[in-house]
Coordinates of C-alpha atoms in Angstrom, one line a residue:
M264 CA 19.9 -0.5 22.4
R265 CA 20.0 -4.3 22.4
E266 CA 19.0 -6.4 19.4
I267 CA 16.2 -8.9 20.2
T268 CA 16.4 -12.2 18.3
A269 CA 14.4 -14.8 20.2
T270 CA 11.4 -13.4 22.1
L271 CA 10.4 -10.8 19.5
F272 CA 10.7 -12.6 16.2
Y273 CA 7.4 -13.3 14.6
L274 CA 3.7 -13.3 15.4
E275 CA 1.1 -15.4 13.5
V276 CA -1.5 -12.9 12.3
T277 CA -5.0 -13.7 13.5
N278 CA -8.3 -11.9 13.5
M279 CA -8.4 -9.9 16.7
E280 CA -11.4 -9.4 18.9
P281 CA -12.4 -5.9 19.9
N282 CA -10.3 -4.6 22.8
E283 CA -7.9 -7.6 22.4
K284 CA -4.3 -6.8 23.1
R285 CA -2.0 -7.0 20.0
M286 CA 1.0 -9.1 20.9
A287 CA 4.4 -9.5 19.2
G288 CA 5.7 -12.7 20.7
D289 CA 5.8 -12.1 24.5
Y290 CA 5.6 -8.3 24.0
E291 CA 2.4 -6.2 23.9
V292 CA 2.3 -3.6 21.1
I293 CA 1.7 -0.2 22.8
Q294 CA 2.5 2.1 19.9
S295 CA 2.3 1.7 16.1
V296 CA 2.4 4.0 13.1
E297 CA 2.2 3.2 9.4
I298 CA 4.3 5.5 7.1
G299 CA 4.0 4.6 3.5
P300 CA 4.4 0.8 3.0
R301 CA 6.1 0.3 6.5
E302 CA 4.7 -0.1 10.0
I303 CA 6.8 0.7 13.0
I304 CA 5.8 -0.6 16.5
V305 CA 6.9 -0.1 20.1
C306 CA 6.3 -3.1 22.5
E307 CA 6.4 -3.7 26.2
S308 CA 6.9 -6.9 28.2
K309 CA 5.7 -7.3 31.8
N310 CA 8.4 -9.9 32.6
L311 CA 11.2 -9.9 30.1
S312 CA 14.3 -7.7 29.8
P313 CA 14.7 -5.6 27.8
K314 CA 11.3 -4.3 28.9
Y315 CA 10.6 -2.2 25.8
A316 CA 11.3 -2.9 22.1
C317 CA 11.0 -1.1 18.7
S318 CA 10.9 -2.7 15.3
F319 CA 9.8 -2.4 11.7
V320 CA 7.1 -4.9 10.8
E321 CA 7.4 -7.1 7.8
P322 CA 4.3 -9.2 6.8
F323 CA 5.3 -12.6 5.5
A324 CA 3.2 -15.7 4.8
G325 CA 0.5 -15.0 7.3
M326 CA 3.0 -13.8 9.9
E327 CA 4.6 -10.6 11.1
L328 CA 8.4 -10.6 11.1
Y329 CA 10.5 -8.3 13.3
P330 CA 14.1 -9.1 12.1
D331 CA 15.5 -5.7 13.3
A332 CA 13.8 -5.5 16.7
K333 CA 15.9 -3.6 19.3
G334 CA 15.1 -3.2 23.0
N335 CA 16.0 -1.3 26.1
D336 CA 14.8 -1.1 29.7
D337 CA 14.7 2.7 29.3
Y338 CA 11.4 3.7 27.6
I339 CA 12.8 7.1 26.5
E340 CA 15.7 5.4 24.6
V341 CA 13.2 3.1 22.8
M342 CA 11.0 6.1 21.9
K343 CA 14.1 7.8 20.4
D344 CA 14.5 4.7 18.2
F345 CA 10.8 4.9 17.3
I346 CA 11.1 8.5 16.2
G347 CA 14.3 7.8 14.3
R348 CA 12.6 5.0 12.4
I349 CA 9.7 7.3 11.6
G350 CA 12.2 9.8 10.2
Q351 CA 13.8 7.1 8.0
A352 CA 10.4 6.1 6.6
I353 CA 9.5 9.7 5.8
E354 CA 12.8 10.3 4.1
V355 CA 12.0 7.3 1.8
L356 CA 8.6 8.9 1.0
E357 CA 10.4 12.3 0.3
Q358 CA 12.8 10.7 -2.1
N359 CA 9.8 9.2 -4.0
K360 CA 7.5 12.1 -3.6
Q361 CA 5.5 12.9 -6.7
T362 CA 5.5 16.6 -7.8
D363 CA 2.1 16.2 -9.5
I364 CA -0.4 15.5 -6.7
N365 CA -3.6 16.4 -8.6
I366 CA -6.5 14.2 -7.6
I367 CA -9.1 12.9 -10.1
K368 CA -12.6 13.9 -9.1
P369 CA -16.0 12.2 -9.9
E370 CA -17.0 14.9 -12.4
Q371 CA -14.0 14.0 -14.5
C372 CA -15.2 10.4 -15.0
E373 CA -18.0 8.4 -16.8
P374 CA -19.7 5.9 -14.5
C375 CA -18.6 2.3 -14.8
S376 CA -22.2 1.3 -15.2
D377 CA -22.2 3.0 -18.6
F378 CA -19.8 0.3 -20.0
D379 CA -20.6 -3.3 -20.7
S380 CA -16.8 -4.0 -20.4
L381 CA -14.0 -2.0 -18.8
I382 CA -11.3 -3.9 -20.7
G383 CA -9.1 -1.4 -22.4
Q384 CA -10.6 1.6 -20.5
V385 CA -8.6 3.8 -18.1
V386 CA -10.4 3.4 -14.8
V387 CA -10.0 5.7 -11.8
L388 CA -9.5 4.5 -8.3
R389 CA -11.2 6.5 -5.6
A390 CA -8.7 8.6 -3.8
D391 CA -10.1 7.9 -0.3
T392 CA -9.2 4.2 -0.8
L393 CA -5.5 5.2 -0.8
K394 CA -3.3 6.1 2.1
R395 CA -3.1 9.9 2.4
E396 CA 0.6 10.0 1.3
Y397 CA -0.4 8.2 -1.9
R398 CA -3.4 10.3 -2.9
S399 CA -2.6 11.5 -6.4
D400 CA -3.7 11.0 -9.9
R401 CA -0.6 8.8 -10.5
N402 CA -1.9 6.3 -8.1
Q403 CA -5.5 6.5 -9.3
L404 CA -5.3 5.7 -13.0
Y405 CA -5.2 2.1 -14.3
L406 CA -5.6 0.5 -17.7
A407 CA -8.2 -2.3 -17.1
S408 CA -7.1 -5.7 -18.4
G409 CA -9.3 -8.4 -16.9
G410 CA -11.3 -9.8 -14.1
N411 CA -15.0 -10.6 -13.6
G412 CA -15.6 -7.1 -12.1
A413 CA -14.6 -5.6 -15.5
Y414 CA -17.8 -6.9 -17.1
A415 CA -21.4 -5.8 -16.5
G416 CA -23.6 -8.5 -15.0
K417 CA -20.8 -11.0 -14.1
I418 CA -20.4 -12.2 -10.5
G419 CA -17.4 -10.8 -8.8
N420 CA -15.7 -7.5 -8.2
A421 CA -12.1 -8.1 -9.2
V422 CA -10.8 -5.8 -11.9
F423 CA -7.2 -6.4 -12.9
G424 CA -5.3 -3.4 -14.4
Y425 CA -1.9 -1.8 -15.0
N426 CA -1.1 1.4 -13.2
L427 CA -0.2 4.1 -15.8
D428 CA 2.6 5.5 -13.7
D429 CA 4.7 2.5 -12.7
K430 CA 3.2 0.0 -15.3
K431 CA 2.7 -2.7 -12.6
Q432 CA -0.4 -4.9 -12.7
D433 CA -2.6 -4.9 -9.6
R434 CA -6.0 -6.1 -8.5
L435 CA -8.7 -3.5 -7.9
E436 CA -12.2 -3.9 -6.6
R437 CA -15.0 -2.6 -8.9
Y438 CA -16.8 -0.9 -5.9
N439 CA -13.6 1.1 -5.3
L440 CA -13.6 2.6 -8.8
M441 CA -14.9 6.1 -9.4
G442 CA -15.4 5.5 -13.1
V443 CA -13.7 5.7 -16.5
I444 CA -11.8 8.9 -17.0
K445 CA -13.1 11.2 -19.7
E446 CA -10.6 11.5 -22.5
S447 CA -10.7 15.3 -22.2
E448 CA -9.8 15.1 -18.5
M449 CA -6.8 12.8 -18.8
P450 CA -3.6 14.5 -17.7
A451 CA -0.8 14.9 -20.3
W452 CA 1.5 12.6 -18.4
A453 CA -1.2 9.9 -18.4
K454 CA -1.8 10.1 -22.2
Q455 CA 2.0 9.6 -22.8
A456 CA 2.1 6.8 -20.2
L457 CA -0.9 5.1 -21.7
S458 CA 0.7 5.1 -25.1
E459 CA 3.9 3.6 -23.7
L460 CA 2.0 1.0 -21.8
Q461 CA -0.1 -0.1 -24.8
T462 CA 3.1 -0.4 -26.9
Q463 CA 4.7 -2.6 -24.2
L464 CA 1.7 -4.9 -23.9
K465 CA 1.4 -5.3 -27.7
Q466 CA 5.1 -6.2 -27.9
R467 CA 4.7 -8.7 -25.1
D468 CA 1.6 -10.3 -26.8
D469 CA 3.5 -10.4 -30.1
M470 CA 6.3 -12.3 -28.5
D471 CA 4.0 -14.7 -26.8
A472 CA 2.3 -15.5 -30.1
R473 CA 5.5 -16.5 -31.7

């Protein structure tokens, strides 16, 4: 396999028309798969050598980068590379796999419309908005902290919140929320995580106020 550094380096991302070919530099993307946070592509060139190439895709500043693109004139060799990269991505998912894959359902929630404000509430992201490999309660539960979408009657859908599992802040859309989890339905791990998160946020606010 040969590394490709010039012809397959970046592609400015644009809105594609229906049936428009997806291009990566001078190469046409003929296969692609998303595994967790990574996309892997196989490309073909009509005129260049190597004829085929395989690479991970790294979005950056409105472009797609292919820093590890490798190519070969033999399609089978490139497909071996493609399968190998898929295996690597799956191994990463395996290492980070969550043992608790329970999914929060609508009947475990109170509708968002019942609340004038979602601030301080644990909101539930609809599982079908997540990639299949991320569909678990640990990726659904957020402590709402701000955004116009957190208030009834305000214009806008943005709801900012902290994921209970990794404590990272993210932007959610109100229309993707299933509701506010009922206290009686909150998993034991989430109750502990919520307490830890609230303590961390209070400590941060206390330091900012000094």
